[in-house]
PDB file of C-alpha atoms and ligand atoms in Angstrom:
ATOM      1  CA  MET A   1      89.542-171.827 -33.367  1.00 82.00           C
ATOM      2  CA  ARG A   2      88.669-168.754 -35.329  1.00 96.00           C
ATOM      3  CA  LYS A   3      89.332-165.499 -33.489  1.00 97.00           C
ATOM      4  CA  LYS A   4      86.273-163.361 -33.746  1.00 98.00           C
ATOM      5  CA  LEU A   5      86.467-159.991 -35.480  1.00 98.00           C
ATOM      6  CA  ALA A   6      84.447-156.853 -34.896  1.00 98.00           C
ATOM      7  CA  ALA A   7      85.137-154.575 -37.894  1.00 98.00           C
ATOM      8  CA  GLY A   8      83.926-150.999 -38.381  1.00 98.00           C
ATOM      9  CA  ASN A   9      83.762-149.368 -41.796  1.00 98.00           C
ATOM     10  CA  TRP A  10      83.482-145.567 -41.372  1.00 98.00           C
ATOM     11  CA  LYS A  11      82.958-145.075 -45.122  1.00 98.00           C
ATOM     12  CA  MET A  12      83.299-141.320 -46.016  1.00 98.00           C
ATOM     13  CA  ASN A  13      82.810-140.148 -42.404  1.00 98.00           C
ATOM     14  CA  GLY A  14      85.253-138.715 -39.932  1.00 97.00           C
ATOM     15  CA  THR A  15      87.849-136.023 -39.458  1.00 97.00           C
ATOM     16  CA  LEU A  16      90.796-135.715 -37.098  1.00 95.00           C
ATOM     17  CA  GLY A  17      88.405-134.916 -34.295  1.00 95.00           C
ATOM     18  CA  SER A  18      86.919-138.344 -34.704  1.00 95.00           C
ATOM     19  CA  MET A  19      90.070-139.828 -33.246  1.00 94.00           C
ATOM     20  CA  LEU A  20      88.388-139.124 -29.904  1.00 93.00           C
ATOM     21  CA  GLU A  21      86.002-142.010 -30.702  1.00 94.00           C
ATOM     22  CA  ILE A  22      88.975-144.301 -31.258  1.00 94.00           C
ATOM     23  CA  ASP A  23      90.518-143.221 -27.913  1.00 93.00           C
ATOM     24  CA  ALA A  24      87.166-143.782 -26.194  1.00 94.00           C
ATOM     25  CA  LEU A  25      86.873-147.259 -27.783  1.00 95.00           C
ATOM     26  CA  ALA A  26      90.356-148.200 -26.713  1.00 94.00           C
ATOM     27  CA  GLU A  27      89.603-147.020 -23.243  1.00 93.00           C
ATOM     28  CA  LYS A  28      86.377-149.098 -23.024  1.00 94.00           C
ATOM     29  CA  HIS A  29      88.126-152.159 -24.447  1.00 95.00           C
ATOM     30  CA  PRO A  30      91.817-152.112 -23.290  1.00 93.00           C
ATOM     31  CA  ALA A  31      92.195-155.895 -23.796  1.00 94.00           C
ATOM     32  CA  PRO A  32      89.443-157.151 -26.083  1.00 95.00           C
ATOM     33  CA  THR A  33      89.148-160.931 -26.413  1.00 96.00           C
ATOM     34  CA  CYS A  34      88.148-160.529 -30.065  1.00 97.00           C
ATOM     35  CA  ASP A  35      89.988-158.643 -32.830  1.00 97.00           C
ATOM     36  CA  VAL A  36      88.715-155.108 -33.214  1.00 97.00           C
ATOM     37  CA  LEU A  37      89.237-153.247 -36.464  1.00 97.00           C
ATOM     38  CA  ILE A  38      88.276-149.798 -37.715  1.00 97.00           C
ATOM     39  CA  CYS A  39      88.562-148.794 -41.345  1.00 98.00           C
ATOM     40  CA  PRO A  40      88.532-144.971 -41.290  1.00 97.00           C
ATOM     41  CA  PRO A  41      88.676-142.859 -44.491  1.00 98.00           C
ATOM     42  CA  ALA A  42      92.182-142.922 -45.974  1.00 97.00           C
ATOM     43  CA  THR A  43      92.965-139.465 -44.636  1.00 98.00           C
ATOM     44  CA  LEU A  44      92.800-140.855 -41.089  1.00 97.00           C
ATOM     45  CA  VAL A  45      94.694-144.172 -41.498  1.00 97.00           C
ATOM     46  CA  ALA A  46      98.046-142.800 -40.358  1.00 96.00           C
ATOM     47  CA  ALA A  47      96.623-140.762 -37.569  1.00 94.00           C
ATOM     48  CA  MET A  48      94.594-143.673 -36.319  1.00 94.00           C
ATOM     49  CA  ALA A  49      97.421-146.132 -36.461  1.00 93.00           C
ATOM     50  CA  ALA A  50      99.617-143.696 -34.547  1.00 91.00           C
ATOM     51  CA  SER A  51      96.988-142.935 -31.975  1.00 85.00           C
ATOM     52  CA  ILE A  52      96.554-146.528 -30.884  1.00 75.00           C
ATOM     53  CA  GLY A  53     100.170-147.567 -31.069  1.00 63.00           C
ATOM     54  CA  ASP A  54      99.654-150.560 -28.826  1.00 67.00           C
ATOM     55  CA  GLY A  55      97.583-152.195 -31.537  1.00 79.00           C
ATOM     56  CA  VAL A  56      94.531-152.876 -29.381  1.00 90.00           C
ATOM     57  CA  ILE A  57      92.398-151.581 -32.226  1.00 95.00           C
ATOM     58  CA  LYS A  58      93.648-152.507 -35.710  1.00 96.00           C
ATOM     59  CA  THR A  59      93.521-150.018 -38.592  1.00 97.00           C
ATOM     60  CA  GLY A  60      92.263-150.837 -42.078  1.00 98.00           C
ATOM     61  CA  GLY A  61      91.791-149.217 -45.470  1.00 98.00           C
ATOM     62  CA  GLN A  62      88.464-149.221 -47.280  1.00 98.00           C
ATOM     63  CA  ASP A  63      89.814-149.955 -50.685  1.00 98.00           C
ATOM     64  CA  CYS A  64      93.236-150.146 -52.503  1.00 98.00           C
ATOM     65  CA  HIS A  65      94.480-150.047 -56.058  1.00 98.00           C
ATOM     66  CA  ALA A  66      95.686-153.277 -57.721  1.00 98.00           C
ATOM     67  CA  ASN A  67      99.045-151.778 -58.530  1.00 98.00           C
ATOM     68  CA  THR A  68     101.880-150.743 -56.189  1.00 97.00           C
ATOM     69  CA  SER A  69     102.435-147.257 -57.644  1.00 97.00           C
ATOM     70  CA  GLY A  70     102.080-145.253 -60.783  1.00 97.00           C
ATOM     71  CA  ALA A  71      99.936-142.755 -62.654  1.00 98.00           C
ATOM     72  CA  TYR A  72      96.616-143.369 -60.890  1.00 98.00           C
ATOM     73  CA  THR A  73      95.408-140.040 -59.723  1.00 98.00           C
ATOM     74  CA  GLY A  74      93.419-140.220 -56.522  1.00 96.00           C
ATOM     75  CA  ASP A  75      94.112-143.879 -55.870  1.00 97.00           C
ATOM     76  CA  ILE A  76      95.965-145.477 -52.961  1.00 98.00           C
ATOM     77  CA  SER A  77      98.018-148.669 -53.078  1.00 98.00           C
ATOM     78  CA  ALA A  78      97.991-151.495 -50.552  1.00 98.00           C
ATOM     79  CA  GLU A  79     101.716-150.707 -49.798  1.00 98.00           C
ATOM     80  CA  MET A  80     100.766-147.147 -48.988  1.00 98.00           C
ATOM     81  CA  LEU A  81      98.093-148.352 -46.538  1.00 98.00           C
ATOM     82  CA  ALA A  82     100.594-150.744 -44.925  1.00 98.00           C
ATOM     83  CA  ASP A  83     103.178-147.938 -44.804  1.00 97.00           C
ATOM     84  CA  ALA A  84     100.665-145.691 -43.053  1.00 97.00           C
ATOM     85  CA  GLY A  85     100.061-148.325 -40.407  1.00 95.00           C
ATOM     86  CA  ALA A  86      97.070-150.321 -41.676  1.00 97.00           C
ATOM     87  CA  SER A  87      97.032-154.081 -41.187  1.00 97.00           C
ATOM     88  CA  TYR A  88      93.736-154.786 -43.009  1.00 98.00           C
ATOM     89  CA  VAL A  89      91.929-153.616 -46.163  1.00 98.00           C
ATOM     90  CA  LEU A  90      88.373-154.010 -47.359  1.00 98.00           C
ATOM     91  CA  VAL A  91      87.905-154.929 -51.053  1.00 98.00           C
ATOM     92  CA  GLY A  92      84.773-155.349 -53.051  1.00 98.00           C
ATOM     93  CA  HIS A  93      82.405-153.482 -50.773  1.00 98.00           C
ATOM     94  CA  SER A  94      79.087-153.172 -52.586  1.00 97.00           C
ATOM     95  CA  GLU A  95      79.483-149.405 -52.601  1.00 97.00           C
ATOM     96  CA  ARG A  96      82.722-149.854 -54.575  1.00 97.00           C
ATOM     97  CA  ARG A  97      81.196-152.485 -56.841  1.00 97.00           C
ATOM     98  CA  GLN A  98      78.116-150.380 -57.571  1.00 95.00           C
ATOM     99  CA  ASP A  99      79.381-146.799 -57.462  1.00 96.00           C
ATOM    100  CA  HIS A 100      82.765-147.487 -59.082  1.00 96.00           C
ATOM    101  CA  ASN A 101      81.826-150.355 -61.370  1.00 96.00           C
ATOM    102  CA  GLU A 102      84.231-152.757 -59.791  1.00 98.00           C
ATOM    103  CA  SER A 103      84.034-156.226 -61.221  1.00 98.00           C
ATOM    104  CA  ASP A 104      84.912-159.447 -59.502  1.00 98.00           C
ATOM    105  CA  ALA A 105      88.179-159.469 -61.485  1.00 98.00           C
ATOM    106  CA  ASP A 106      88.955-155.971 -60.142  1.00 98.00           C
ATOM    107  CA  VAL A 107      88.207-157.117 -56.678  1.00 98.00           C
ATOM    108  CA  ARG A 108      90.461-160.158 -57.049  1.00 98.00           C
ATOM    109  CA  SER A 109      93.368-157.982 -58.304  1.00 98.00           C
ATOM    110  CA  LYS A 110      92.908-155.621 -55.353  1.00 98.00           C
ATOM    111  CA  ALA A 111      92.745-158.578 -52.942  1.00 98.00           C
ATOM    112  CA  LYS A 112      95.972-159.960 -54.378  1.00 98.00           C
ATOM    113  CA  ALA A 113      97.629-156.562 -53.997  1.00 98.00           C
ATOM    114  CA  GLY A 114      96.454-156.290 -50.387  1.00 98.00           C
ATOM    115  CA  MET A 115      97.828-159.781 -49.569  1.00 98.00           C
ATOM    116  CA  GLY A 116     101.056-158.966 -51.395  1.00 98.00           C
ATOM    117  CA  ALA A 117     101.491-155.902 -49.165  1.00 98.00           C
ATOM    118  CA  GLY A 118     101.040-158.049 -46.034  1.00 98.00           C
ATOM    119  CA  LEU A 119      97.488-156.901 -45.278  1.00 98.00           C
ATOM    120  CA  VAL A 120      94.600-159.050 -44.165  1.00 98.00           C
ATOM    121  CA  VAL A 121      92.046-158.647 -46.930  1.00 98.00           C
ATOM    122  CA  VAL A 122      88.323-158.559 -46.206  1.00 98.00           C
ATOM    123  CA  VAL A 123      86.542-159.609 -49.407  1.00 98.00           C
ATOM    124  CA  CYS A 124      82.908-158.410 -49.382  1.00 98.00           C
ATOM    125  CA  CYS A 125      79.983-159.983 -51.217  1.00 98.00           C
ATOM    126  CA  GLY A 126      76.254-159.647 -51.214  1.00 98.00           C
ATOM    127  CA  GLU A 127      73.083-159.903 -53.214  1.00 98.00           C
ATOM    128  CA  THR A 128      70.593-157.238 -54.272  1.00 97.00           C
ATOM    129  CA  ASP A 129      66.937-157.297 -53.160  1.00 96.00           C
ATOM    130  CA  ASP A 130      65.909-158.429 -56.609  1.00 97.00           C
ATOM    131  CA  GLN A 131      68.407-161.308 -56.585  1.00 97.00           C
ATOM    132  CA  ARG A 132      67.137-162.489 -53.230  1.00 97.00           C
ATOM    133  CA  VAL A 133      63.515-162.296 -54.278  1.00 96.00           C
ATOM    134  CA  ALA A 134      64.367-164.263 -57.424  1.00 97.00           C
ATOM    135  CA  GLY A 135      65.915-167.041 -55.326  1.00 97.00           C
ATOM    136  CA  ASP A 136      69.362-166.391 -56.701  1.00 98.00           C
ATOM    137  CA  THR A 137      71.223-165.501 -53.496  1.00 98.00           C
ATOM    138  CA  LEU A 138      73.432-168.527 -53.119  1.00 98.00           C
ATOM    139  CA  ASP A 139      74.353-168.553 -56.842  1.00 98.00           C
ATOM    140  CA  VAL A 140      75.226-164.822 -56.727  1.00 98.00           C
ATOM    141  CA  ILE A 141      77.379-165.214 -53.605  1.00 98.00           C
ATOM    142  CA  SER A 142      79.150-168.248 -54.996  1.00 98.00           C
ATOM    143  CA  ALA A 143      79.888-166.576 -58.322  1.00 98.00           C
ATOM    144  CA  GLN A 144      81.126-163.382 -56.644  1.00 98.00           C
ATOM    145  CA  LEU A 145      83.443-165.199 -54.233  1.00 98.00           C
ATOM    146  CA  THR A 146      84.760-167.715 -56.705  1.00 98.00           C
ATOM    147  CA  ALA A 147      85.887-164.893 -58.964  1.00 98.00           C
ATOM    148  CA  SER A 148      86.878-162.350 -56.243  1.00 98.00           C
ATOM    149  CA  ILE A 149      89.041-164.491 -53.951  1.00 98.00           C
ATOM    150  CA  PRO A 150      92.567-165.037 -55.202  1.00 98.00           C
ATOM    151  CA  ASP A 151      94.242-168.395 -55.350  1.00 97.00           C
ATOM    152  CA  GLY A 152      96.583-169.044 -52.450  1.00 93.00           C
ATOM    153  CA  SER A 153      94.421-167.304 -49.895  1.00 98.00           C
ATOM    154  CA  THR A 154      94.844-168.454 -46.274  1.00 97.00           C
ATOM    155  CA  ALA A 155      93.094-167.982 -42.983  1.00 97.00           C
ATOM    156  CA  GLU A 156      95.853-165.456 -42.121  1.00 97.00           C
ATOM    157  CA  ASN A 157      95.323-163.177 -45.116  1.00 98.00           C
ATOM    158  CA  LEU A 158      91.577-163.598 -45.952  1.00 98.00           C
ATOM    159  CA  VAL A 159      88.369-162.682 -44.237  1.00 98.00           C
ATOM    160  CA  VAL A 160      85.016-162.869 -46.037  1.00 98.00           C
ATOM    161  CA  ALA A 161      82.153-160.482 -45.336  1.00 98.00           C
ATOM    162  CA  TYR A 162      78.638-161.321 -46.367  1.00 98.00           C
ATOM    163  CA  GLU A 163      76.642-158.095 -46.725  1.00 98.00           C
ATOM    164  CA  PRO A 164      73.249-158.248 -48.390  1.00 98.00           C
ATOM    165  CA  ILE A 165      73.019-154.978 -50.263  1.00 97.00           C
ATOM    166  CA  TRP A 166      69.381-154.483 -49.205  1.00 96.00           C
ATOM    167  CA  ALA A 167      70.444-154.676 -45.554  1.00 95.00           C
ATOM    168  CA  ILE A 168      73.188-152.016 -45.699  1.00 94.00           C
ATOM    169  CA  GLY A 169      72.187-148.814 -43.997  1.00 91.00           C
ATOM    170  CA  THR A 170      68.480-149.718 -44.237  1.00 94.00           C
ATOM    171  CA  GLY A 171      67.688-151.120 -40.830  1.00 91.00           C
ATOM    172  CA  LYS A 172      66.521-154.327 -42.574  1.00 92.00           C
ATOM    173  CA  VAL A 173      68.229-157.506 -41.505  1.00 94.00           C
ATOM    174  CA  PRO A 174      67.840-160.960 -42.999  1.00 96.00           C
ATOM    175  CA  THR A 175      66.353-163.652 -40.731  1.00 97.00           C
ATOM    176  CA  LEU A 176      68.834-165.618 -38.683  1.00 98.00           C
ATOM    177  CA  ALA A 177      68.083-168.653 -40.889  1.00 98.00           C
ATOM    178  CA  GLN A 178      68.874-166.611 -44.024  1.00 98.00           C
ATOM    179  CA  ILE A 179      72.210-165.441 -42.544  1.00 98.00           C
ATOM    180  CA  GLY A 180      73.033-169.016 -41.519  1.00 98.00           C
ATOM    181  CA  GLU A 181      72.160-170.409 -44.909  1.00 98.00           C
ATOM    182  CA  VAL A 182      74.587-168.054 -46.721  1.00 98.00           C
ATOM    183  CA  HIS A 183      77.347-168.414 -44.139  1.00 98.00           C
ATOM    184  CA  ASP A 184      77.156-172.235 -44.279  1.00 98.00           C
ATOM    185  CA  ALA A 185      77.347-172.013 -48.105  1.00 98.00           C
ATOM    186  CA  ILE A 186      80.365-169.762 -47.984  1.00 98.00           C
ATOM    187  CA  ARG A 187      82.078-172.124 -45.513  1.00 98.00           C
ATOM    188  CA  ALA A 188      81.475-175.040 -47.854  1.00 98.00           C
ATOM    189  CA  LEU A 189      82.752-173.089 -50.829  1.00 98.00           C
ATOM    190  CA  LEU A 190      85.918-172.236 -49.047  1.00 98.00           C
ATOM    191  CA  GLU A 191      86.454-175.873 -47.889  1.00 98.00           C
ATOM    192  CA  ASN A 192      85.926-177.126 -51.427  1.00 98.00           C
ATOM    193  CA  ARG A 193      88.392-174.635 -52.894  1.00 98.00           C
ATOM    194  CA  PHE A 194      91.100-174.431 -50.265  1.00 98.00           C
ATOM    195  CA  GLY A 195      90.701-177.661 -48.339  1.00 97.00           C
ATOM    196  CA  ASP A 196      89.222-178.256 -44.867  1.00 96.00           C
ATOM    197  CA  ASP A 197      92.032-176.687 -42.861  1.00 96.00           C
ATOM    198  CA  VAL A 198      91.993-173.357 -44.607  1.00 97.00           C
ATOM    199  CA  GLY A 199      88.228-173.419 -45.331  1.00 97.00           C
ATOM    200  CA  GLN A 200      87.390-174.022 -41.686  1.00 97.00           C
ATOM    201  CA  SER A 201      89.763-171.346 -40.425  1.00 98.00           C
ATOM    202  CA  VAL A 202      88.819-168.285 -42.556  1.00 98.00           C
ATOM    203  CA  ARG A 203      86.634-165.908 -40.632  1.00 98.00           C
ATOM    204  CA  LEU A 204      83.192-165.009 -41.972  1.00 98.00           C
ATOM    205  CA  LEU A 205      81.599-161.716 -41.025  1.00 98.00           C
ATOM    206  CA  TYR A 206      77.970-160.689 -41.410  1.00 98.00           C
ATOM    207  CA  GLY A 207      77.369-157.042 -42.336  1.00 98.00           C
ATOM    208  CA  GLY A 208      74.234-154.913 -42.917  1.00 97.00           C
ATOM    209  CA  SER A 209      72.401-152.996 -40.179  1.00 96.00           C
ATOM    210  CA  VAL A 210      74.200-154.649 -37.295  1.00 97.00           C
ATOM    211  CA  LYS A 211      73.579-152.880 -34.002  1.00 97.00           C
ATOM    212  CA  ALA A 212      74.134-153.685 -30.372  1.00 97.00           C
ATOM    213  CA  SER A 213      70.465-154.597 -30.091  1.00 97.00           C
ATOM    214  CA  ASN A 214      70.588-157.318 -32.763  1.00 97.00           C
ATOM    215  CA  ALA A 215      74.233-158.397 -32.350  1.00 98.00           C
ATOM    216  CA  ASP A 216      73.691-161.183 -29.751  1.00 98.00           C
ATOM    217  CA  ASP A 217      71.247-163.000 -32.050  1.00 98.00           C
ATOM    218  CA  ILE A 218      73.449-162.621 -35.127  1.00 98.00           C
ATOM    219  CA  PHE A 219      76.554-163.810 -33.361  1.00 98.00           C
ATOM    220  CA  ALA A 220      74.782-166.973 -32.189  1.00 98.00           C
ATOM    221  CA  VAL A 221      74.361-168.116 -35.801  1.00 98.00           C
ATOM    222  CA  PRO A 222      76.860-170.828 -36.679  1.00 96.00           C
ATOM    223  CA  ASN A 223      79.690-169.738 -39.004  1.00 98.00           C
ATOM    224  CA  VAL A 224      79.219-166.121 -38.084  1.00 98.00           C
ATOM    225  CA  ASP A 225      82.607-165.098 -36.716  1.00 98.00           C
ATOM    226  CA  GLY A 226      81.972-161.383 -36.311  1.00 98.00           C
ATOM    227  CA  ALA A 227      80.539-158.359 -38.101  1.00 98.00           C
ATOM    228  CA  LEU A 228      81.346-155.662 -40.531  1.00 98.00           C
ATOM    229  CA  VAL A 229      79.569-152.559 -39.226  1.00 98.00           C
ATOM    230  CA  GLY A 230      78.889-149.261 -40.891  1.00 98.00           C
ATOM    231  CA  GLY A 231      76.673-146.726 -39.109  1.00 97.00           C
ATOM    232  CA  ALA A 232      76.958-148.282 -35.684  1.00 97.00           C
ATOM    233  CA  SER A 233      80.812-148.150 -35.789  1.00 98.00           C
ATOM    234  CA  LEU A 234      81.019-144.405 -35.876  1.00 97.00           C
ATOM    235  CA  LYS A 235      80.371-143.841 -32.184  1.00 97.00           C
ATOM    236  CA  ALA A 236      82.407-145.598 -29.522  1.00 96.00           C
ATOM    237  CA  ASP A 237      79.304-146.175 -27.371  1.00 97.00           C
ATOM    238  CA  ASP A 238      77.443-147.949 -30.207  1.00 97.00           C
ATOM    239  CA  PHE A 239      80.364-150.033 -31.421  1.00 98.00           C
ATOM    240  CA  SER A 240      81.338-150.969 -27.890  1.00 97.00           C
ATOM    241  CA  GLY A 241      77.996-152.813 -27.461  1.00 98.00           C
ATOM    242  CA  ILE A 242      78.717-154.862 -30.588  1.00 98.00           C
ATOM    243  CA  ILE A 243      82.216-155.740 -29.410  1.00 98.00           C
ATOM    244  CA  THR A 244      80.859-156.840 -26.007  1.00 98.00           C
ATOM    245  CA  ALA A 245      78.187-158.962 -27.670  1.00 98.00           C
ATOM    246  CA  LEU A 246      80.908-160.627 -29.807  1.00 98.00           C
ATOM    247  CA  GLU A 247      83.183-161.212 -26.790  1.00 97.00           C
ATOM    248  CA  ASN A 248      80.267-162.887 -24.983  1.00 97.00           C
ATOM    249  CA  SER A 249      79.142-164.990 -27.967  1.00 96.00           C
TER     250      SER A 249
HETATM  251  P1  PGA B 301      75.626-150.554 -42.054  1.00 52.87           P
HETATM  252  O1  PGA B 301      76.747-150.753 -43.176  1.00 52.87           O
HETATM  253  O2  PGA B 301      76.091-151.293 -40.774  1.00 52.87           O
HETATM  254  O3  PGA B 301      75.509-149.088 -41.825  1.00 52.87           O
HETATM  255  O4  PGA B 301      74.413-151.201 -42.572  1.00 52.87           O
HETATM  256  C1  PGA B 301      77.463-151.918 -43.251  1.00 52.87           C
HETATM  257  C2  PGA B 301      78.542-151.853 -44.347  1.00 52.87           C
HETATM  258  O5  PGA B 301      78.274-151.297 -45.373  1.00 52.87           O
HETATM  259  O6  PGA B 301      79.630-152.393 -44.177  1.00 52.87           O
END
């Protein structure tokens, strides 16, 4: 059985005062039946990990460098995230791929680094609007994941997030059939590459304009094991509705 995962990506939002939202979330969900993860900005990773010491809400980074240490001004290594208390890291978010020119090979190196540091790595993929209209979605996703996921990945160190770029922060959501088609294809790709045991155990998240109001429908789609949530993860009240929908799915 795959343990469901509700993951929040705060992006470049939040200051120390935002820890109140984490406290409120932990209060609303003292014993969630799914995994709950928040990836705050790097400045808050240590504070967040310390503030929820019982581990009810897991802490993640939003990116990491491929190397352990060195002359990389402004970058953060996976070891540093782990040292600060993170247990997860996102890699290959479309905002990193687009705004920082990260290639699939870069994403794979970062994923390897994250796994090497003992973190669970969430590898993100997703097509543009143009790619979807051209009918290339499954080819794009397959190419991204084949090149971005490192060899030796397991259900313990890998999560895959499907996030259509045109659905991120736009309020637009694919149809449930479209989400299902991509998630089924990702499941098949993982089974082919890693064998049935691993392929069937890796958790697949959908991301892109998930809200409490559409979460029930999305979580009912086969092979959707949770969500990666941006805007609706910033406030405990909003994210709580998504966690509850996942718990009830
Ligand atoms: P959104 O972002 O929920 O605000 O659409 C999702 C993401 O980028 O992970």
